[in-house]
Short mmCIF file of C-alpha atoms and ligand atoms in Angstrom, two decimals:
data_model
loop_
_atom_site.label_atom_id
_atom_site.label_comp_id
_atom_site.label_asym_id
_atom_site.label_seq_id
_atom_site.Cartn_x
_atom_site.Cartn_y
_atom_site.Cartn_z
CA ALA A 18 -0.01 -0.20 0.08
CA GLY A 19 3.01 2.90 1.35
CA ASN A 20 4.63 1.77 -2.18
CA CYS A 21 1.00 2.53 -4.42
CA LYS A 22 0.55 5.95 -2.35
CA GLN A 23 4.50 7.01 -3.78
CA GLU A 24 3.65 5.86 -6.96
CA MET A 25 0.07 8.15 -7.16
CA LEU A 26 1.71 10.67 -5.91
CA GLN A 27 4.11 11.07 -8.29
CA LYS A 28 1.50 11.34 -11.09
CA LYS A 29 0.80 14.07 -12.06
CA ASN A 30 -2.92 13.74 -11.69
CA ALA A 31 -3.03 12.66 -8.50
CA VAL A 32 -5.58 14.43 -6.03
CA LEU A 33 -5.66 14.68 -2.18
CA VAL A 34 -8.65 15.36 -0.35
CA ASP A 35 -7.34 15.98 3.40
CA GLY A 36 -4.14 14.54 2.58
CA VAL A 37 -6.36 11.16 1.10
CA ILE A 38 -5.16 10.23 -2.77
CA LEU A 39 -8.89 10.05 -4.46
CA ASN A 40 -7.30 8.29 -7.64
CA GLY A 41 -8.40 5.08 -8.64
CA PRO A 42 -10.34 3.14 -6.10
CA ILE A 43 -8.11 1.50 -2.86
CA MET A 44 -9.07 -2.31 -3.19
CA ASP A 45 -6.72 -5.01 -4.75
CA SER A 46 -9.99 -6.90 -6.51
CA LYS A 47 -7.77 -9.18 -8.04
CA ALA A 48 -6.42 -10.55 -3.99
CA GLY A 49 -10.04 -10.12 -2.87
CA GLU A 50 -11.51 -12.75 -5.89
CA LYS A 51 -8.63 -14.97 -5.46
CA PHE A 52 -9.43 -14.60 -1.27
CA VAL A 53 -13.21 -15.78 -2.40
CA GLU A 54 -12.05 -18.56 -4.93
CA GLU A 55 -9.82 -20.35 -2.04
CA ALA A 56 -12.60 -19.74 0.59
CA CYS A 57 -15.54 -20.91 -1.39
CA LYS A 58 -13.06 -23.80 -2.26
CA ILE A 59 -12.63 -24.08 1.43
CA ILE A 60 -16.05 -24.42 2.03
CA MET A 61 -16.65 -26.72 -0.46
CA GLU A 62 -14.35 -28.88 0.72
CA GLU A 63 -14.96 -29.35 4.67
CA VAL A 64 -18.71 -28.34 4.93
CA ILE A 65 -20.68 -29.15 1.47
CA GLN A 66 -18.93 -32.23 0.75
CA LYS A 67 -18.55 -33.08 4.56
CA ALA A 68 -22.13 -33.19 5.03
CA ASP A 69 -23.67 -36.03 5.04
CA ASP A 70 -20.50 -37.98 5.90
CA VAL A 71 -21.35 -40.11 9.04
CA THR A 72 -18.22 -40.93 10.15
CA GLU A 73 -17.39 -36.87 10.62
CA LYS A 74 -17.77 -35.62 14.38
CA VAL A 75 -21.61 -33.45 14.40
CA CYS A 76 -19.24 -30.89 16.80
CA GLU A 77 -15.64 -30.36 18.26
CA TRP A 78 -16.23 -29.41 21.21
CA ARG A 79 -14.03 -26.64 23.19
CA ALA A 80 -14.82 -25.22 26.20
CA PRO A 81 -15.31 -21.50 25.41
CA GLU A 82 -11.65 -20.48 27.33
CA THR A 83 -10.07 -22.47 24.84
CA LEU A 84 -12.02 -21.73 22.01
CA LYS A 85 -11.03 -18.10 22.56
CA GLN A 86 -7.30 -18.97 22.55
CA ILE A 87 -7.61 -21.31 19.27
CA LEU A 88 -9.62 -18.25 17.35
CA ASP A 89 -7.21 -15.65 17.92
CA LEU A 90 -10.40 -12.84 18.67
CA GLU A 91 -8.51 -10.29 18.66
CA MET A 92 -8.93 -7.48 15.99
CA ARG A 93 -5.57 -5.80 15.04
CA ASP A 94 -4.65 -2.01 13.55
CA THR A 95 -3.24 -3.96 10.55
CA GLY A 96 -4.74 -6.99 8.57
CA GLU A 97 -3.91 -10.64 9.02
CA SER A 98 -2.13 -12.21 5.68
CA HIS A 99 -4.24 -14.24 3.25
CA GLN A 100 -2.83 -17.58 4.81
CA LYS A 101 -3.45 -16.59 8.44
CA LEU A 102 -7.32 -15.62 6.96
CA LEU A 103 -7.82 -18.83 4.50
CA GLN A 104 -6.58 -20.68 8.06
CA LEU A 105 -9.40 -18.69 10.54
CA CYS A 106 -12.23 -19.74 8.14
CA ARG A 107 -10.56 -23.33 8.62
CA ASP A 108 -10.80 -23.07 12.30
CA VAL A 109 -14.18 -21.27 12.38
CA ILE A 110 -15.42 -24.07 10.10
CA GLN A 111 -13.52 -26.96 12.16
CA TYR A 112 -15.63 -25.90 15.08
CA SER A 113 -18.80 -24.71 14.20
CA VAL A 114 -21.58 -27.50 15.13
CA LYS A 115 -22.54 -29.06 11.39
CA THR A 116 -26.30 -28.67 11.47
CA SER A 117 -26.29 -30.55 7.83
CA HIS A 118 -24.65 -33.51 9.87
CA PRO A 119 -27.46 -36.34 10.03
CA ARG A 120 -27.54 -37.04 13.31
CA PHE A 121 -27.97 -33.51 13.66
CA PHE A 122 -31.35 -33.88 15.73
CA ASN A 123 -31.34 -30.81 18.33
CA GLN A 124 -32.92 -27.98 16.95
CA LEU A 125 -35.84 -27.94 14.79
CA TYR A 126 -33.66 -27.27 11.89
CA ALA A 127 -31.13 -29.22 10.40
CA GLY A 128 -30.19 -30.63 7.01
CA ILE A 129 -28.55 -28.98 3.94
CA ASP A 130 -30.49 -27.66 0.97
CA TYR A 131 -28.02 -27.95 -2.46
CA TYR A 132 -30.78 -25.07 -4.06
CA SER A 133 -31.43 -22.78 -1.14
CA LEU A 134 -27.29 -23.08 -0.60
CA ALA A 135 -26.85 -21.71 -3.79
CA ALA A 136 -29.77 -18.56 -3.59
CA ARG A 137 -28.05 -17.82 -0.80
CA PHE A 138 -24.37 -17.34 -2.55
CA ILE A 139 -26.34 -15.77 -5.22
CA THR A 140 -27.61 -13.11 -2.57
CA GLU A 141 -24.72 -12.80 -0.26
CA ALA A 142 -23.28 -11.97 -3.74
CA LEU A 143 -25.37 -9.46 -4.77
CA ASN A 144 -26.32 -7.42 -1.45
CA PRO A 145 -29.47 -6.72 -2.13
CA SER A 146 -32.24 -4.84 0.24
CA VAL A 147 -35.44 -5.38 -0.08
CA TYR A 148 -38.04 -3.07 -0.42
CA THR A 149 -37.97 -1.33 -3.25
CA TYR A 150 -38.51 -2.30 -6.46
CA GLU A 151 -35.53 -0.44 -7.95
CA VAL A 152 -33.11 -2.06 -5.46
CA SER A 153 -34.65 -5.46 -5.71
CA PRO A 154 -36.76 -6.15 -8.86
CA VAL A 155 -36.01 -10.11 -8.89
CA PHE A 156 -36.59 -10.83 -5.43
CA LEU A 157 -39.71 -8.61 -4.75
CA LEU A 158 -41.19 -10.08 -7.92
CA VAL A 159 -39.57 -13.58 -6.33
CA GLU A 160 -41.32 -12.38 -2.48
CA GLU A 161 -44.82 -12.10 -4.42
CA ALA A 162 -44.84 -15.42 -6.20
CA VAL A 163 -43.52 -17.06 -3.40
CA ILE A 164 -46.53 -15.78 -0.67
CA LYS A 165 -49.09 -15.70 -3.29
CA LYS A 166 -48.33 -19.66 -3.41
CA MET A 167 -48.18 -19.99 0.03
CA ILE A 168 -51.30 -18.53 0.20
CA GLU A 169 -52.90 -20.54 -1.67
CA PHE A 170 -51.91 -23.91 0.80
CA ILE A 171 -53.00 -22.26 3.37
CA GLY A 172 -56.71 -22.06 1.74
CA TRP A 173 -56.98 -18.40 1.17
CA GLU A 174 -58.48 -16.91 -2.25
CA GLU A 175 -56.15 -13.93 -1.02
CA GLY A 176 -54.25 -12.68 1.24
CA ASP A 177 -50.77 -10.47 1.75
CA GLY A 178 -47.94 -11.25 3.38
CA ILE A 179 -43.97 -10.22 4.46
CA PHE A 180 -40.53 -12.33 4.95
CA ASN A 181 -39.07 -11.38 8.10
CA PRO A 182 -36.49 -12.03 10.43
CA GLY A 183 -38.24 -15.60 12.56
CA GLY A 184 -41.01 -16.64 13.87
CA SER A 185 -40.67 -14.97 17.00
CA VAL A 186 -40.97 -11.68 14.54
CA SER A 187 -43.79 -12.62 12.56
CA ASN A 188 -46.16 -13.51 15.70
CA MET A 189 -45.17 -9.96 17.60
CA TYR A 190 -46.17 -8.70 13.39
CA ALA A 191 -49.76 -10.66 14.25
CA MET A 192 -50.00 -9.44 17.71
CA ASN A 193 -49.85 -5.92 16.91
CA LEU A 194 -51.91 -6.48 13.46
CA ALA A 195 -54.96 -7.66 15.39
CA ARG A 196 -54.29 -4.74 17.85
CA TYR A 197 -54.36 -2.35 15.02
CA ARG A 198 -57.15 -3.81 13.80
CA PHE A 199 -59.16 -3.61 17.12
CA CYS A 200 -58.33 0.13 17.65
CA PRO A 201 -56.35 1.82 14.49
CA GLU A 202 -55.97 5.53 16.23
CA ILE A 203 -53.34 3.27 18.30
CA LYS A 204 -50.84 3.88 14.87
CA GLU A 205 -50.65 7.53 16.21
CA LYS A 206 -52.26 7.95 19.61
CA GLY A 207 -50.52 5.79 21.39
CA LEU A 208 -51.21 3.54 23.99
CA SER A 209 -53.03 5.85 26.58
CA GLY A 210 -56.67 5.46 26.45
CA LEU A 211 -56.61 1.83 25.32
CA PRO A 212 -58.41 -0.46 27.79
CA ARG A 213 -56.78 -3.49 28.97
CA LEU A 214 -56.17 -5.69 26.63
CA VAL A 215 -55.74 -8.53 26.84
CA LEU A 216 -54.91 -11.68 24.31
CA PHE A 217 -54.92 -15.81 24.50
CA THR A 218 -52.93 -18.50 24.28
CA SER A 219 -51.69 -22.13 24.61
CA GLU A 220 -49.61 -22.90 27.56
CA GLU A 221 -47.29 -24.76 25.54
CA CYS A 222 -47.13 -21.20 22.92
CA HIS A 223 -43.68 -20.29 22.25
CA TYR A 224 -42.17 -18.14 24.34
CA SER A 225 -42.08 -15.56 21.57
CA MET A 226 -45.43 -14.72 22.77
CA LYS A 227 -44.80 -13.39 26.16
CA LYS A 228 -41.82 -11.16 24.46
CA ALA A 229 -44.20 -9.77 22.19
CA ALA A 230 -46.52 -8.76 24.55
CA SER A 231 -44.21 -7.64 27.07
CA PHE A 232 -42.44 -5.51 23.65
CA LEU A 233 -45.52 -4.24 22.62
CA GLY A 234 -46.22 -2.92 25.84
CA ILE A 235 -49.99 -5.16 26.09
CA GLY A 236 -48.07 -6.87 29.44
CA THR A 237 -47.38 -10.60 29.91
CA GLU A 238 -50.04 -10.68 32.86
CA ASN A 239 -52.69 -9.74 29.92
CA VAL A 240 -51.33 -13.14 28.08
CA TYR A 241 -53.93 -15.49 29.46
CA PHE A 242 -52.86 -19.29 28.66
CA ILE A 243 -55.21 -21.60 27.79
CA LYS A 244 -54.62 -24.97 29.26
CA THR A 245 -53.31 -28.19 26.83
CA ASP A 246 -54.77 -31.55 26.87
CA GLU A 247 -52.01 -34.50 27.41
CA ARG A 248 -50.27 -34.50 23.79
CA GLY A 249 -50.07 -30.42 24.64
CA LYS A 250 -53.11 -28.89 22.80
CA MET A 251 -55.30 -26.54 23.30
CA ILE A 252 -58.04 -26.99 25.33
CA PRO A 253 -61.42 -24.84 23.19
CA GLU A 254 -63.73 -25.06 26.11
CA GLU A 255 -60.81 -23.59 28.35
CA LEU A 256 -60.48 -20.78 25.63
CA GLU A 257 -63.89 -20.28 25.90
CA LYS A 258 -64.14 -19.68 29.83
CA GLN A 259 -61.21 -17.63 29.51
CA VAL A 260 -62.38 -15.53 27.06
CA GLN A 261 -65.71 -14.74 28.96
CA ARG A 262 -63.73 -14.08 32.42
CA ALA A 263 -61.68 -11.68 30.88
CA ARG A 264 -65.01 -10.10 29.82
CA LYS A 265 -66.31 -10.16 33.00
CA GLU A 266 -63.28 -8.15 34.14
CA GLY A 267 -64.07 -5.60 31.72
CA SER A 268 -61.34 -5.92 29.73
CA ALA A 269 -60.62 -5.96 25.90
CA PRO A 270 -60.11 -9.84 24.83
CA PHE A 271 -58.58 -8.79 20.85
CA LEU A 272 -56.64 -11.61 19.94
CA VAL A 273 -56.30 -15.58 20.17
CA CYS A 274 -52.83 -17.23 19.42
CA ALA A 275 -53.16 -20.76 18.58
CA THR A 276 -50.27 -23.06 17.62
CA ALA A 277 -49.64 -25.42 15.18
CA GLY A 278 -46.35 -27.79 15.78
CA THR A 279 -45.86 -26.69 19.60
CA THR A 280 -41.65 -26.53 19.67
CA VAL A 281 -41.61 -29.33 22.60
CA LEU A 282 -44.14 -31.37 21.90
CA GLY A 283 -44.69 -30.78 18.00
CA ALA A 284 -48.35 -30.54 18.66
CA PHE A 285 -51.17 -29.48 16.54
CA ASP A 286 -54.27 -27.47 18.15
CA PRO A 287 -57.84 -27.78 17.40
CA LEU A 288 -57.76 -25.18 14.78
CA ASP A 289 -61.40 -25.12 13.39
CA LYS A 290 -63.03 -24.94 17.42
CA ILE A 291 -60.59 -22.09 18.38
CA ALA A 292 -62.13 -20.46 14.89
CA ASP A 293 -65.64 -21.01 16.32
CA ILE A 294 -64.35 -19.64 19.73
CA CYS A 295 -62.60 -16.36 17.70
CA GLU A 296 -65.98 -15.87 15.37
CA LYS A 297 -68.06 -15.79 18.24
CA HIS A 298 -66.74 -13.19 20.25
CA GLY A 299 -65.15 -11.34 17.03
CA LEU A 300 -61.26 -11.87 18.19
CA TRP A 301 -58.44 -12.47 15.40
CA LEU A 302 -57.32 -15.89 15.23
CA HIS A 303 -53.60 -15.52 14.30
CA VAL A 304 -51.73 -19.11 14.06
CA ASP A 305 -47.81 -19.65 14.87
CA ALA A 306 -47.43 -22.47 13.05
CA SER A 307 -43.69 -21.21 12.36
CA TRP A 308 -42.77 -25.45 13.21
CA GLY A 309 -45.80 -27.16 11.54
CA GLY A 310 -46.59 -24.44 8.45
CA SER A 311 -44.92 -27.50 6.24
CA ALA A 312 -47.60 -30.03 6.90
CA LEU A 313 -49.36 -27.68 4.07
CA ILE A 314 -47.51 -29.41 1.34
CA SER A 315 -48.15 -32.59 2.15
CA ARG A 316 -51.64 -34.07 1.71
CA LYS A 317 -51.02 -36.62 3.77
CA HIS A 318 -50.25 -34.97 6.73
CA CYS A 319 -52.06 -31.40 5.90
CA ARG A 320 -55.13 -32.68 8.25
CA LEU A 321 -53.20 -31.95 11.14
CA LEU A 322 -53.72 -28.14 10.93
CA HIS A 323 -57.50 -27.99 9.60
CA GLY A 324 -59.24 -25.39 10.00
CA ILE A 325 -55.52 -22.66 9.39
CA HIS A 326 -58.35 -21.63 6.10
CA ARG A 327 -59.85 -19.63 8.87
CA ALA A 328 -57.74 -17.45 10.36
CA ASP A 329 -56.62 -14.21 10.17
CA SER A 330 -53.01 -14.84 10.00
CA VAL A 331 -50.54 -17.06 10.08
CA ALA A 332 -46.70 -17.53 10.61
CA TRP A 333 -44.90 -19.81 8.55
CA ASN A 334 -40.70 -21.41 8.53
CA PRO A 335 -39.65 -22.75 5.02
CA HIS A 336 -36.28 -23.05 7.20
CA LYS A 337 -37.39 -25.82 9.61
CA MET A 338 -38.80 -28.36 7.90
CA LEU A 339 -38.14 -27.54 4.25
CA LEU A 340 -34.47 -26.51 4.87
CA ALA A 341 -35.01 -23.29 3.26
CA GLY A 342 -32.12 -22.37 5.27
CA ILE A 343 -32.06 -19.63 8.23
CA GLN A 344 -33.79 -17.73 7.88
CA CYS A 345 -36.78 -17.62 5.77
CA CYS A 346 -39.71 -16.87 7.61
CA ALA A 347 -43.63 -15.37 6.62
CA LEU A 348 -46.50 -13.49 8.78
CA LEU A 349 -48.81 -14.36 5.68
CA VAL A 350 -52.20 -12.44 6.41
CA LYS A 351 -55.69 -13.69 5.17
CA ASP A 352 -56.59 -9.48 4.65
CA ASN A 353 -55.97 -7.67 1.38
CA SER A 354 -57.15 -4.51 1.48
CA GLY A 355 -53.43 -3.21 2.98
CA LEU A 356 -54.43 -3.44 6.41
CA LEU A 357 -50.48 -4.90 6.68
CA LYS A 358 -49.10 -1.49 5.21
CA ASN A 359 -51.83 0.60 6.82
CA CYS A 360 -50.21 -0.66 9.87
CA TYR A 361 -46.69 -0.41 9.53
CA SER A 362 -45.87 2.09 7.19
CA ALA A 363 -43.95 5.61 7.61
CA LYS A 364 -44.15 7.01 3.98
CA ALA A 365 -40.50 7.54 3.82
CA ALA A 366 -40.37 10.00 0.95
CA TYR A 367 -36.71 9.57 0.56
CA LEU A 368 -37.65 5.84 -0.13
CA PHE A 369 -40.81 5.05 -0.76
CA GLN A 370 -41.49 8.42 -3.85
CA GLN A 371 -44.77 8.64 -5.27
CA ASP A 372 -43.11 9.62 -8.12
CA LYS A 373 -41.51 6.83 -9.47
CA PHE A 374 -41.11 6.27 -13.98
CA TYR A 375 -42.78 2.33 -12.24
CA ASP A 376 -46.08 0.81 -10.38
CA VAL A 377 -44.79 1.72 -7.15
CA SER A 378 -47.09 -0.81 -5.44
CA TYR A 379 -43.99 -3.25 -6.22
CA ASP A 380 -41.80 -0.96 -3.70
CA THR A 381 -43.52 -3.20 -0.59
CA GLY A 382 -40.98 -2.62 1.97
CA ASP A 383 -42.98 -0.49 3.90
CA LYS A 384 -45.29 -2.99 5.03
CA SER A 385 -42.25 -4.29 6.82
CA ILE A 386 -41.19 -2.89 10.48
CA GLN A 387 -37.68 -3.21 9.12
CA CYS A 388 -35.64 -0.77 6.25
CA SER A 389 -33.04 -3.13 5.19
CA ARG A 390 -34.04 -6.65 4.90
CA ARG A 391 -32.89 -9.94 3.09
CA PRO A 392 -33.96 -11.92 0.17
CA ASP A 393 -35.18 -14.77 2.07
CA ALA A 394 -37.69 -15.84 -0.06
CA PHE A 395 -35.11 -16.41 -3.10
CA LYS A 396 -33.90 -19.20 -1.46
CA PHE A 397 -37.47 -21.20 -0.62
CA TRP A 398 -38.10 -20.19 -4.32
CA LEU A 399 -35.05 -21.39 -5.66
CA MET A 400 -35.61 -25.08 -3.60
CA TRP A 401 -39.32 -25.06 -4.59
CA LYS A 402 -38.31 -24.28 -8.40
CA ALA A 403 -35.69 -27.38 -8.24
CA LEU A 404 -37.92 -29.81 -6.27
CA GLY A 405 -41.34 -29.19 -6.93
CA THR A 406 -44.35 -29.39 -4.59
CA THR A 407 -44.09 -33.36 -4.44
CA GLY A 408 -40.03 -32.69 -3.95
CA LEU A 409 -40.96 -30.34 -1.21
CA GLU A 410 -44.10 -32.96 0.34
CA GLU A 411 -41.07 -36.09 0.20
CA ARG A 412 -39.68 -34.18 2.79
CA VAL A 413 -42.17 -33.67 5.24
CA ASN A 414 -43.56 -37.79 4.27
CA ARG A 415 -39.73 -39.06 5.16
CA ALA A 416 -39.65 -37.17 7.96
CA LEU A 417 -42.60 -37.27 9.72
CA ALA A 418 -42.36 -41.44 8.66
CA LEU A 419 -38.99 -41.54 10.33
CA ALA A 420 -40.37 -40.14 13.69
CA ARG A 421 -42.85 -42.89 13.79
CA TYR A 422 -40.25 -45.30 13.44
CA CYS A 423 -40.07 -45.05 16.97
CA LEU A 424 -42.09 -45.82 19.64
CA THR A 425 -42.13 -42.68 22.31
CA ILE A 426 -43.83 -41.94 25.26
CA LEU A 427 -46.33 -40.37 23.40
CA ASN A 428 -47.04 -41.40 19.95
CA PRO A 429 -45.07 -38.25 17.66
CA GLU A 430 -47.85 -35.99 16.38
CA TYR A 431 -45.52 -34.20 14.25
CA ALA A 432 -41.43 -34.81 14.16
CA ASN A 433 -40.88 -33.99 17.44
CA ILE A 434 -39.85 -37.37 19.58
CA CYS A 435 -39.81 -36.89 23.01
CA PHE A 436 -38.48 -39.29 25.59
CA TRP A 437 -36.71 -40.26 28.67
CA TYR A 438 -34.20 -43.25 28.88
CA ILE A 439 -33.76 -45.11 31.64
CA PRO A 440 -30.82 -46.22 32.81
CA PRO A 441 -29.06 -49.78 34.29
CA SER A 442 -29.36 -48.50 38.09
CA LEU A 443 -32.98 -46.86 37.96
CA ARG A 444 -34.34 -50.05 35.90
CA LYS A 445 -35.46 -51.85 39.23
CA MET A 446 -36.17 -48.67 41.13
CA GLU A 447 -39.66 -48.33 42.43
CA ASP A 448 -41.71 -45.16 40.75
CA GLY A 449 -41.24 -42.45 43.75
CA PRO A 450 -39.31 -38.97 44.42
CA GLU A 451 -35.94 -40.43 44.75
CA PHE A 452 -36.55 -42.07 40.81
CA TRP A 453 -38.43 -38.68 38.73
CA GLN A 454 -35.19 -36.46 40.82
CA LYS A 455 -32.62 -39.80 39.47
CA LEU A 456 -34.18 -39.61 36.43
CA HIS A 457 -33.92 -35.65 35.81
CA GLN A 458 -30.18 -36.42 36.16
CA VAL A 459 -29.37 -38.33 33.63
CA ALA A 460 -30.43 -36.63 30.21
CA PRO A 461 -28.15 -33.48 31.22
CA ILE A 462 -25.01 -35.89 31.76
CA ILE A 463 -25.45 -38.01 28.29
CA LYS A 464 -26.47 -34.75 26.52
CA GLU A 465 -22.56 -33.75 27.69
CA ARG A 466 -20.65 -36.99 26.68
CA MET A 467 -22.15 -37.06 23.35
CA MET A 468 -21.35 -33.61 22.78
CA LYS A 469 -17.72 -34.16 24.05
CA LYS A 470 -17.96 -37.26 22.17
CA GLY A 471 -19.01 -34.96 18.66
CA SER A 472 -21.09 -38.49 17.95
CA MET A 473 -24.40 -36.12 17.53
CA MET A 474 -26.91 -34.31 19.24
CA LEU A 475 -30.27 -33.87 20.42
CA GLY A 476 -32.01 -31.45 22.94
CA TYR A 477 -33.56 -32.41 26.49
CA GLN A 478 -35.25 -29.85 29.26
CA PRO A 479 -37.86 -30.40 31.61
CA HIS A 480 -41.41 -29.84 30.92
CA ARG A 481 -44.06 -29.35 32.51
CA GLY A 482 -43.62 -30.64 35.53
CA LYS A 483 -42.14 -33.23 33.26
CA VAL A 484 -38.41 -34.15 34.69
CA ASN A 485 -35.91 -33.66 31.69
CA PHE A 486 -36.93 -35.78 28.87
CA PHE A 487 -35.10 -35.99 25.29
CA ARG A 488 -36.59 -33.92 22.39
CA GLN A 489 -34.81 -35.44 19.16
CA VAL A 490 -36.00 -33.66 15.75
CA VAL A 491 -35.90 -35.73 13.08
CA ILE A 492 -36.20 -32.78 9.24
CA SER A 493 -33.43 -33.85 7.18
CA PRO A 494 -33.82 -35.92 4.14
CA GLN A 495 -30.07 -37.03 4.95
CA VAL A 496 -31.46 -39.04 7.25
CA SER A 497 -32.24 -42.49 7.60
CA ARG A 498 -32.78 -44.93 9.54
CA GLU A 499 -29.38 -46.03 10.63
CA ASP A 500 -29.21 -43.02 11.68
CA MET A 501 -32.03 -43.40 14.35
CA ASP A 502 -30.97 -46.86 15.04
CA PHE A 503 -28.03 -44.98 16.01
CA LEU A 504 -28.80 -42.74 18.25
CA LEU A 505 -30.41 -45.05 20.47
CA ASP A 506 -27.43 -47.58 20.46
CA GLU A 507 -25.19 -44.32 21.16
CA ILE A 508 -27.58 -43.13 24.13
CA GLU A 509 -27.20 -46.97 26.00
CA LEU A 510 -23.34 -47.14 25.29
CA LEU A 511 -22.77 -43.07 26.63
CA ALA A 512 -25.09 -44.75 29.75
CA LYS A 513 -23.56 -47.94 30.29
CA ASP A 514 -22.36 -46.50 33.74
CA LEU A 515 -25.25 -44.62 35.21
N1 ABU B 615 -38.19 -21.55 17.86
C1 ABU B 615 -37.08 -21.76 17.51
C2 ABU B 615 -37.03 -23.44 18.54
C3 ABU B 615 -35.69 -23.48 19.02
C4 ABU B 615 -35.78 -24.87 18.90
O1 ABU B 615 -36.29 -25.56 19.95
O2 ABU B 615 -35.16 -25.81 18.14
#
């Protein structure tokens, strides 16, 4: 860089402002291209080609202090060499969890889809922001096409929607939208003068409902949690009772959030019966189908969401069961009269000029609470184009068939396999508080051992009075029956001394 500066200064036309030479670019594109090419080669060899290799580790566990040293996290005054940077890329890959590994069963996402991955490479390289047609013509049209198709699967004749960062955000959007329909003046006047608003959701709902209520100024005490049955489904009669209770208290019920695919048990609320209650009381029905929405693609399993067409809004995350890549989440709204835009728009004149030379209805960014927004619909679109609806359907059917391959405490309704492992020392113990207290300690020990060995990953949790149990989530098309058998054998092996 020093030599370049000297050469530049010697040239007659060198222009300096505040001591900075302005001639020519300051970036070495050739070196940059070479770096990207070599980094891509590492990604190909270390991530993509190893994605379905069960002889590889799922994770290379290191304690935080050790990992900090390995990674050399310090950012210095001068940049690192090309080779050092490539080594850093290798290190990052080595010590990251391989979520595409067939034995990664830890979260509500897993596996690799090559088409959505290629789509992500394209969007990362193009770096668009999806707010106006002028900067994102292709991605805005793609988003419109994907939303239209998702709406068809929900069963609405028309609708609207927006992709956003996560199911939690979709739920927050829906809560705010329901409140806006209930009292549109809130947008200008704010919260003062509102009655005590109350919403209803099941005790198995996602924790984002509480967060949204707190963030939006509704208050977590005004979220009424409705009892569920033994499978984790909302009991409609309990909902009816709670709506009546809220009315008697003089508060203003405005929203019911049903869950299609609960986080831990994978349960589906009875949407038709809940929709009857919402209709009777004039309540907005939101369905959090972030996890379970993808069952709509399967002719065999779409009955799980029977009645979803009666919802006012739906959250659906194709990044979970369908492998569209994090994050790919849509909030879909039945209203097509502009409710979404009216609720969220701020009409920034510098971005959404109304006198542009093209149809400004394609500048859909003002429907969003974000300004900059990623083109998340594109990865879902390219994958859908590649696999077709039947390919997506096959994925859902296969994941659910694999889940049913294991007999569990609760025969899984979706792809969540929940089970206790009873180790040898507890097998002859009498049922009682001591048994449950000891069983509670088993899953964390096995989890630690599997992580340190790197052989597989699945989650555990205590849940609604039940001591720690495992939750294995089956998603990836790379998972085979052999992996399911391996998991059980591996637990047995890891826990043989317990
Ligand atoms: N809503 C994200 C759920 C995370 C998980 O349980 O895997």
